[in-house]
């Protein structure tokens, strides 16, 4: 579905953000895009959506070159930015003015999601709080039923109950024809939601693995003392959270935050194991 | 479905733009109407209810160009605001359709509304005034050859194309930056005009500005050389080409817009 080939991008010729980046993403997955501040998560998403253009290489979505922004490409993609803008319209007016640009837009689905998010339907959207505006645009983006849904820091501005609703709604919106990409620096917000982890670090995608693949290779556990086989450890109130190599095929839940910190701080060992 | 222009998609975009902006546009029309009433009302009051054709002509041209400039400079303002630019650029319509909506509103619809508004207000003010003996209080005839009001429609495309290009080229303060760039360009062209002409003519040049007759000194004689009539048409054609180039450039700038 998404094919990025030899992509080089920088906001100026001297400061390159991505160098010769290659990446493929498929339908039927929810990708979690992780990276430190300034690593280029939003920029990568913008390259995919055709909002910025690569200096070299190409980014294709469903066979369309993103940078051309053709209507056929745009009507099968919805991008939810970190900061949203809503016009001075009610939700009903907004779907009337914008919904029909997306062939698979489902009005009933949109209204149901607004109900679940507890957003008033008759208030002007620009008068809603930031969190509520975000919920409206998330509900709208999901109701467009585009094959690609990109969300840049979608949980920013959501309260705790809304984050849980968000996870539930996203999980229910995934179909085998749809690809959802969520970027965040709040790694815990993606717990129990994503099935594939992408990590952007130092101009490269250093990890692109499903959680199943990760748990096949690595074991996440909390122990009292750190043994010699530990690849990475962090102190917590319950003891030491550790990552060890999974040599006996046992299952453990992937601790995304621990994995992310391990990759960023001790990149080579962990990524070599995962990428071998 | 055609990826450059589709009438259904275009009409959806036009309706969306209208629905989201009509309140702002109506308020702008209100402000413009207020200014026209104020200025033409004062002019009429100061002349015992007689609205001079010269005043009507001046107000018509000045307000058309000024209001048109301000309005046009704002038609792509959303693209300078990251929050608004992302939904605008990812909306499933072609760049040409998005450009055409802005062009229609700032060029065609603006001029039609302006002419209607101007005549409505001028007619109202004239109806409140009265005829001065020996002079009939009449409305301006835009196509009166003795007057130059129609020149506003010749100037407007040029001004519009410059401002439209500036509106998409600059991210912020479109009106001021475009005006600054335009006048800087004119100033530099004016400065270069004299050395360029000097390099082509041996006689001493007394003074010259762009697109104007040439004053030269030949011994003790002074001459003013007027361009032949055919060259006036050439200037018109060159300006027309510049207008088209700027309109097309603005479209390509929109295609290349990044956020």
XYZ file of C-alpha atoms in Angstrom:
535
model
C 0.000 0.000 0.000
C 2.716 2.493 0.995
C 6.052 2.207 -0.723
C 8.808 4.662 0.111
C 11.875 4.224 -2.079
C 15.254 5.876 -1.509
C 13.639 8.902 0.033
C 15.908 11.777 0.967
C 14.284 14.735 2.617
C 15.359 17.874 4.409
C 13.809 21.270 4.980
C 17.005 22.652 3.483
C 19.731 21.096 1.307
C 22.234 21.357 4.154
C 20.093 19.836 6.897
C 18.967 16.395 5.792
C 16.304 14.701 7.920
C 16.030 11.376 6.051
C 18.709 9.821 3.888
C 17.877 7.042 1.397
C 14.911 5.854 3.411
C 13.068 2.720 2.275
C 9.834 1.532 3.842
C 6.774 -0.518 2.979
C 3.495 -0.637 4.859
C 0.517 -2.889 4.247
C -3.236 -2.778 4.745
C -4.774 -4.512 7.749
C -2.268 -3.059 10.205
C -2.111 -0.311 12.778
C 1.399 1.089 12.755
C 2.811 2.985 15.723
C 5.400 5.490 14.595
C 7.781 6.294 17.425
C 10.696 8.658 17.625
C 12.252 11.318 19.791
C 11.189 14.943 19.449
C 12.590 16.284 16.193
C 13.354 12.803 14.817
C 11.053 13.483 11.888
C 7.861 11.548 12.697
C 5.543 14.313 11.482
C 7.767 14.969 8.479
C 7.639 11.322 7.456
C 3.837 11.387 7.725
C 3.727 14.583 5.656
C 5.871 12.941 2.988
C 3.387 10.068 2.844
C 0.438 12.491 2.588
C 2.122 14.642 -0.070
C 2.313 17.699 2.158
C 6.066 18.002 1.676
C 8.127 16.775 -1.269
C 11.254 14.626 -1.121
C 14.543 15.941 -2.485
C 15.189 12.500 -3.931
C 13.267 9.263 -4.126
C 9.557 8.704 -4.233
C 6.695 7.991 -1.901
C 3.812 6.014 -3.374
C 0.429 5.266 -1.843
C -1.785 2.782 -3.691
C 0.385 3.373 -6.763
C -0.029 7.175 -6.666
C 2.947 9.478 -6.271
C 2.047 11.364 -3.058
C 3.668 14.601 -4.133
C 1.219 15.005 -7.035
C -1.748 15.153 -4.616
C -4.193 13.904 -7.221
C -7.862 13.799 -6.157
C -7.983 9.998 -6.580
C -5.087 9.724 -4.115
C -6.546 12.268 -1.671
C -10.027 10.732 -1.553
C -8.536 7.518 -0.182
C -6.403 9.190 2.477
C -7.259 11.126 5.606
C -4.659 13.034 7.597
C -5.351 14.107 11.159
C -2.737 16.702 12.127
C -1.517 17.394 15.625
C -3.189 20.789 15.640
C -6.642 20.746 14.137
C -8.635 23.523 12.528
C -12.410 23.426 12.487
C -14.576 25.891 10.548
C -17.503 27.820 12.038
C -19.988 25.066 11.162
C -21.957 22.537 13.173
C -21.042 18.864 12.817
C -24.076 18.347 10.560
C -23.063 21.258 8.314
C -19.475 20.026 8.243
C -20.400 16.561 6.992
C -22.722 18.169 4.439
C -19.904 20.364 3.121
C -17.014 17.906 3.343
C -18.266 14.324 3.727
C -19.161 13.811 0.070
C -15.558 14.396 -1.029
C -14.893 10.891 0.354
C -16.764 8.186 -1.595
C -16.979 5.784 1.370
C -17.982 8.383 3.973
C -20.510 6.962 6.441
C -22.656 9.607 8.137
C -24.255 7.133 10.544
C -20.839 5.934 11.696
C -19.761 9.557 12.249
C -22.806 10.374 14.382
C -22.340 7.195 16.433
C -18.728 8.105 17.150
C -19.680 11.646 18.147
C -22.165 10.095 20.584
C -19.481 7.785 21.970
C -17.093 10.700 22.367
C -19.905 12.723 23.949
C -19.480 15.680 21.572
C -22.524 17.951 21.117
C -23.699 17.809 17.497
C -25.368 21.220 17.373
C -22.489 23.420 18.596
C -20.298 25.301 16.124
C -17.138 23.241 15.771
C -14.803 26.209 16.249
C -16.454 26.891 19.610
C -15.643 23.413 20.949
C -12.648 22.823 23.221
C -9.407 21.624 21.623
C -9.976 18.079 22.890
C -13.522 18.005 21.518
C -12.390 19.375 18.157
C -9.823 16.595 18.068
C -12.521 14.024 18.767
C -14.662 15.420 15.930
C -11.840 15.210 13.438
C -10.874 11.704 14.606
C -14.525 10.611 14.219
C -14.684 12.260 10.798
C -11.395 10.712 9.681
C -12.526 7.237 10.704
C -15.934 7.708 9.033
C -14.335 8.591 5.705
C -13.331 4.905 5.548
C -10.283 5.783 3.498
C -7.796 2.957 3.016
C -5.083 5.071 4.642
C -5.623 6.976 7.861
C -2.730 8.987 9.234
C -2.835 10.423 12.733
C -0.135 12.718 14.047
C -0.147 12.778 17.850
C -3.897 12.058 17.993
C -4.054 11.648 21.760
C -2.640 15.106 22.526
C -5.431 17.083 24.108
C -7.584 14.046 24.944
C -8.512 13.424 28.570
C -7.932 9.990 30.162
C -11.430 8.529 29.464
C -11.221 9.822 25.883
C -7.859 8.118 25.355
C -9.396 4.830 26.332
C -12.399 5.489 24.011
C -9.944 6.427 21.299
C -8.132 3.094 21.568
C -11.434 1.217 21.483
C -12.733 3.125 18.456
C -9.504 2.804 16.482
C -9.294 -0.906 17.156
C -12.870 -1.351 15.907
C -12.206 0.743 12.797
C -9.389 -1.435 11.480
C -10.380 -3.600 8.534
C -8.242 -5.772 6.299
C -8.397 -3.054 3.603
C -7.244 -0.278 5.845
C -3.883 0.935 7.050
C -3.683 3.201 10.079
C -0.513 5.031 11.060
C -0.319 6.714 14.439
C 2.623 8.793 15.485
C 3.127 9.698 19.094
C 5.714 10.523 21.672
C 3.345 9.259 24.378
C 4.210 5.620 23.840
C 1.820 4.323 26.491
C -1.159 5.699 24.540
C -0.503 3.054 21.903
C -0.578 0.127 24.345
C -2.999 -2.590 23.210
C -3.666 -0.673 20.014
C -0.888 -1.025 17.466
C 0.306 -4.263 15.918
C 3.483 -2.974 14.258
C 6.190 -0.671 15.596
C 8.152 1.770 13.474
C 11.022 3.660 15.072
C 12.584 6.702 13.426
C 16.042 7.566 14.679
C 19.048 9.357 13.206
C 17.666 9.807 9.687
C 16.605 6.150 9.362
C 13.775 3.775 10.137
C 15.676 1.550 12.520
C 12.789 -0.730 13.389
C 9.762 -1.944 11.421
C 8.467 -5.065 13.155
C 5.178 -6.458 14.331
C 4.672 -6.931 18.069
C 4.527 -10.687 17.494
C 7.913 -10.650 15.798
C 9.344 -8.553 18.629
C 8.013 -10.839 21.350
C 9.409 -13.847 19.489
C 12.884 -12.339 19.788
C 12.748 -10.444 23.054
C 11.405 -11.118 26.499
C 10.048 -8.301 28.680
C 9.947 -8.917 32.423
C 10.203 -7.234 35.794
C 12.810 -8.725 38.109
C 14.353 -7.930 41.496
C 17.963 -8.069 40.352
C 19.515 -7.704 36.941
C 21.249 -10.802 35.585
C 24.096 -10.985 33.098
C 21.734 -11.925 30.232
C 19.839 -8.621 30.429
C 20.114 -6.515 27.280
C 18.517 -3.428 28.776
C 17.069 -2.507 32.147
C 15.245 0.363 33.748
C 14.384 0.859 37.358
C 10.727 1.041 38.334
C 8.716 0.999 41.566
C 8.047 -2.734 41.125
C 11.680 -3.644 40.487
C 13.805 -3.680 37.355
C 12.015 -3.721 33.999
C 14.247 -5.733 31.724
C 14.626 -6.903 28.174
C 16.351 -10.199 27.560
C 16.697 -12.329 24.499
C 13.783 -14.765 24.155
C 15.643 -18.038 23.854
C 12.930 -20.449 24.967
C 9.999 -19.181 22.859
C 8.017 -17.936 25.853
C 5.486 -15.135 25.380
C 5.713 -11.754 27.052
C 3.796 -8.556 26.370
C 5.925 -5.976 24.587
C 6.597 -2.980 26.824
C 6.646 -0.275 24.151
C 8.181 2.411 26.313
C 10.953 0.126 27.496
C 11.598 -1.101 23.973
C 11.717 2.452 22.628
C 14.135 3.591 25.339
C 16.287 0.518 24.772
C 16.505 1.162 21.044
C 17.290 4.833 21.448
C 19.851 4.343 24.237
C 21.388 1.054 23.210
C 20.463 0.906 19.574
C 22.846 -1.621 18.213
C 22.259 -4.685 20.390
C 18.472 -4.633 20.378
C 18.037 -3.632 16.744
C 20.603 -6.174 15.592
C 18.643 -8.933 17.313
C 15.349 -7.705 15.907
C 16.594 -7.060 12.387
C 18.741 -10.166 11.893
C -12.736 10.609 -13.160
C -10.650 13.453 -14.568
C -7.854 14.329 -12.144
C -7.523 17.959 -13.240
C -11.112 19.148 -13.513
C -14.408 17.525 -12.723
C -17.559 19.612 -12.643
C -19.173 17.692 -9.742
C -16.050 17.931 -7.634
C -15.662 21.591 -8.512
C -19.250 22.420 -7.572
C -18.800 20.574 -4.246
C -15.675 22.616 -3.594
C -17.385 25.857 -4.568
C -20.304 25.110 -2.225
C -17.940 24.155 0.611
C -15.942 27.359 0.170
C -19.137 29.433 0.086
C -20.651 27.734 3.138
C -17.487 28.173 5.191
C -16.819 31.774 4.152
C -20.111 33.469 3.375
C -20.413 35.133 6.783
C -16.954 36.704 6.440
C -17.706 37.748 2.863
C -21.041 39.309 3.822
C -19.364 41.257 6.618
C -16.708 42.455 4.151
C -19.432 43.591 1.736
C -21.023 45.445 4.660
C -17.764 47.243 5.474
C -17.234 48.159 1.818
C -20.823 49.419 1.546
C -20.287 51.504 4.681
C -17.149 53.105 3.258
C -18.831 53.868 -0.075
C -21.832 55.416 1.694
C -19.517 57.473 3.889
C -17.296 58.820 1.108
C -19.972 59.336 -1.544
C -22.370 60.704 1.072
C -19.835 63.315 2.200
C -19.047 64.201 -1.431
C -22.750 64.641 -2.169
C -23.452 66.604 1.027
C -20.525 68.952 0.342
C -21.969 69.731 -3.101
C -25.566 70.460 -2.086
C -26.732 66.929 -2.880
C -25.001 66.843 -6.245
C -22.712 63.832 -6.713
C -20.128 64.945 -9.237
C -19.313 62.439 -11.972
C -15.619 63.039 -11.284
C -16.117 61.956 -7.662
C -18.106 58.900 -8.698
C -15.376 57.952 -11.139
C -12.602 58.430 -8.568
C -14.441 56.493 -5.860
C -15.296 53.719 -8.294
C -11.685 53.186 -9.378
C -10.027 53.664 -5.976
C -12.399 51.385 -4.056
C -12.409 48.720 -6.771
C -8.633 48.503 -6.782
C -8.123 48.892 -3.044
C -10.874 46.516 -1.912
C -9.955 44.073 -4.676
C -6.319 44.075 -3.563
C -7.185 43.457 0.077
C -9.710 40.729 -0.734
C -7.434 38.964 -3.219
C -4.498 39.073 -0.815
C -6.544 36.985 1.626
C -7.881 34.269 -0.695
C -4.923 31.966 -0.038
C -4.374 33.073 3.567
C -5.317 29.575 4.797
C -2.239 28.134 3.122
C 0.012 30.328 5.270
C -1.524 28.880 8.440
C -0.319 25.318 9.129
C -3.528 24.358 10.924
C -5.684 25.397 7.971
C -3.250 24.455 5.217
C -3.267 20.712 5.955
C -7.052 20.217 5.530
C -7.025 22.583 2.539
C -4.256 20.726 0.711
C -5.462 17.229 1.556
C -9.079 17.913 0.574
C -9.841 15.597 -2.369
C -10.009 18.150 -5.176
C -7.433 19.042 -7.793
C -5.077 21.991 -7.476
C -6.773 23.519 -10.498
C -10.214 23.312 -8.881
C -8.895 24.839 -5.654
C -7.205 27.600 -7.629
C -10.277 28.239 -9.758
C -12.550 28.745 -6.730
C -10.185 31.389 -5.349
C -9.770 32.990 -8.772
C -13.527 33.142 -9.395
C -14.239 34.691 -6.017
C -11.447 37.257 -6.140
C -11.745 38.175 -9.819
C -15.158 37.556 -11.292
C -17.540 37.458 -8.338
C -15.773 40.329 -6.583
C -16.042 42.634 -9.617
C -19.705 41.757 -10.245
C -20.621 42.342 -6.613
C -18.590 45.525 -6.471
C -20.250 47.062 -9.547
C -23.718 46.143 -8.224
C -22.906 47.545 -4.772
C -21.385 50.739 -6.151
C -24.397 51.501 -8.352
C -26.868 50.642 -5.600
C -25.192 53.070 -3.205
C -24.556 55.765 -5.832
C -28.229 55.550 -6.937
C -29.399 55.804 -3.324
C -27.227 58.837 -2.619
C -28.319 60.508 -5.849
C -31.962 59.801 -5.006
C -31.487 61.548 -1.648
C -29.792 64.511 -3.318
C -31.256 66.828 -5.907
C -30.419 68.335 -9.242
C -28.435 71.557 -9.143
C -29.975 73.985 -11.644
C -28.303 73.506 -14.999
C -26.663 70.236 -13.953
C -28.403 66.875 -13.904
C -27.514 64.553 -11.008
C -26.729 61.359 -12.943
C -25.070 58.023 -12.386
C -21.618 57.348 -13.778
C -21.565 55.649 -17.178
C -18.734 53.132 -16.877
C -18.239 52.990 -20.635
C -18.344 56.753 -21.301
C -15.349 57.318 -23.617
C -14.831 60.841 -22.267
C -14.200 59.403 -18.851
C -11.710 56.730 -17.893
C -13.737 54.675 -15.388
C -13.574 51.657 -17.685
C -9.785 51.728 -17.291
C -10.381 50.243 -13.836
C -11.387 47.007 -15.564
C -8.143 47.106 -17.546
C -6.049 47.766 -14.434
C -7.861 45.287 -12.206
C -6.583 42.107 -13.942
C -3.006 43.387 -13.626
C -3.333 44.317 -9.963
C -5.254 41.091 -9.301
C -2.582 38.892 -10.894
C 0.210 40.556 -8.890
C -1.677 40.288 -5.601
C -2.878 36.733 -6.295
C 0.679 35.600 -6.921
C 1.825 37.369 -3.731
C -1.037 35.790 -1.791
C 0.228 32.293 -2.569
C 3.940 33.151 -2.606
C 4.143 34.736 0.830
C 3.163 32.834 3.963
C 2.107 35.812 6.068
C 1.360 39.562 5.671
C 0.548 38.895 2.015
C -0.770 42.367 1.210
C 2.144 44.295 2.707
C 4.842 41.970 1.366
C 3.337 41.879 -2.129
C 2.986 45.664 -2.167
C 6.565 46.059 -0.979
C 7.905 43.618 -3.591
C 5.814 45.244 -6.342
C 6.925 48.801 -5.598
C 10.548 47.697 -5.141
C 10.349 46.061 -8.574
C 8.839 49.176 -10.136
C 11.493 51.354 -8.458
C 14.336 49.160 -9.740
C 12.794 49.067 -13.209
C 12.576 52.866 -13.116
C 16.235 53.113 -12.090
C 17.366 50.732 -14.817
C 15.181 52.360 -17.467
C 17.440 55.365 -17.999
C 20.796 53.514 -18.410
C 19.129 50.992 -20.732
C 17.726 53.761 -22.946
C 21.051 55.672 -22.783
C 22.818 52.602 -24.111
C 20.511 52.629 -27.137
C 20.371 56.401 -27.890
C 23.304 58.798 -28.345
C 21.404 62.006 -27.478
C 21.200 63.258 -23.905
C 18.110 62.005 -22.166
C 16.384 64.614 -20.020
C 14.160 62.231 -18.209
C 12.117 59.164 -18.707
C 9.888 56.853 -16.758
C 8.742 53.419 -17.806
C 5.947 53.247 -20.381
C 6.106 57.020 -20.987
C 7.229 59.341 -23.835
C 10.959 59.998 -24.068
C 12.385 63.513 -23.452
C 15.746 64.131 -25.130
C 18.095 67.076 -25.647
C 19.628 67.680 -29.066
C 21.945 70.678 -28.740
C 19.692 73.527 -27.660
C 16.549 71.731 -28.746
C 14.335 69.641 -26.529
C 12.263 66.859 -27.994
C 9.556 64.614 -26.693
C 9.217 61.396 -28.614
C 5.833 59.728 -28.318
C 5.550 56.049 -29.132
C 3.468 55.287 -32.207
C -0.123 54.154 -31.606
C 0.801 50.582 -32.452
C 3.245 50.530 -29.519
C 0.475 51.467 -27.098
C -1.178 48.247 -28.184
C 2.125 46.455 -27.613
C 2.211 47.723 -24.025
C -1.335 46.413 -23.586
C -0.333 43.045 -25.005
C 2.779 42.860 -22.796
C 0.703 43.678 -19.706
C -1.836 41.039 -20.771
C 0.934 38.470 -21.084
C 2.277 39.446 -17.643
C -1.220 38.971 -16.188
C -1.495 35.476 -17.684
C 2.049 34.557 -16.575
C 1.315 35.654 -13.004
C -2.020 33.789 -12.912
C -0.356 30.623 -14.227
C 2.591 31.079 -11.833
C 0.187 31.374 -8.905
C -1.407 28.068 -9.966
C 1.962 26.302 -10.113
C 2.931 27.814 -6.797
C -0.227 26.259 -5.323
C 0.755 22.883 -6.823
C 4.147 23.166 -5.160
C 2.830 24.365 -1.825
C 4.258 22.480 1.155
C 3.265 22.599 4.807
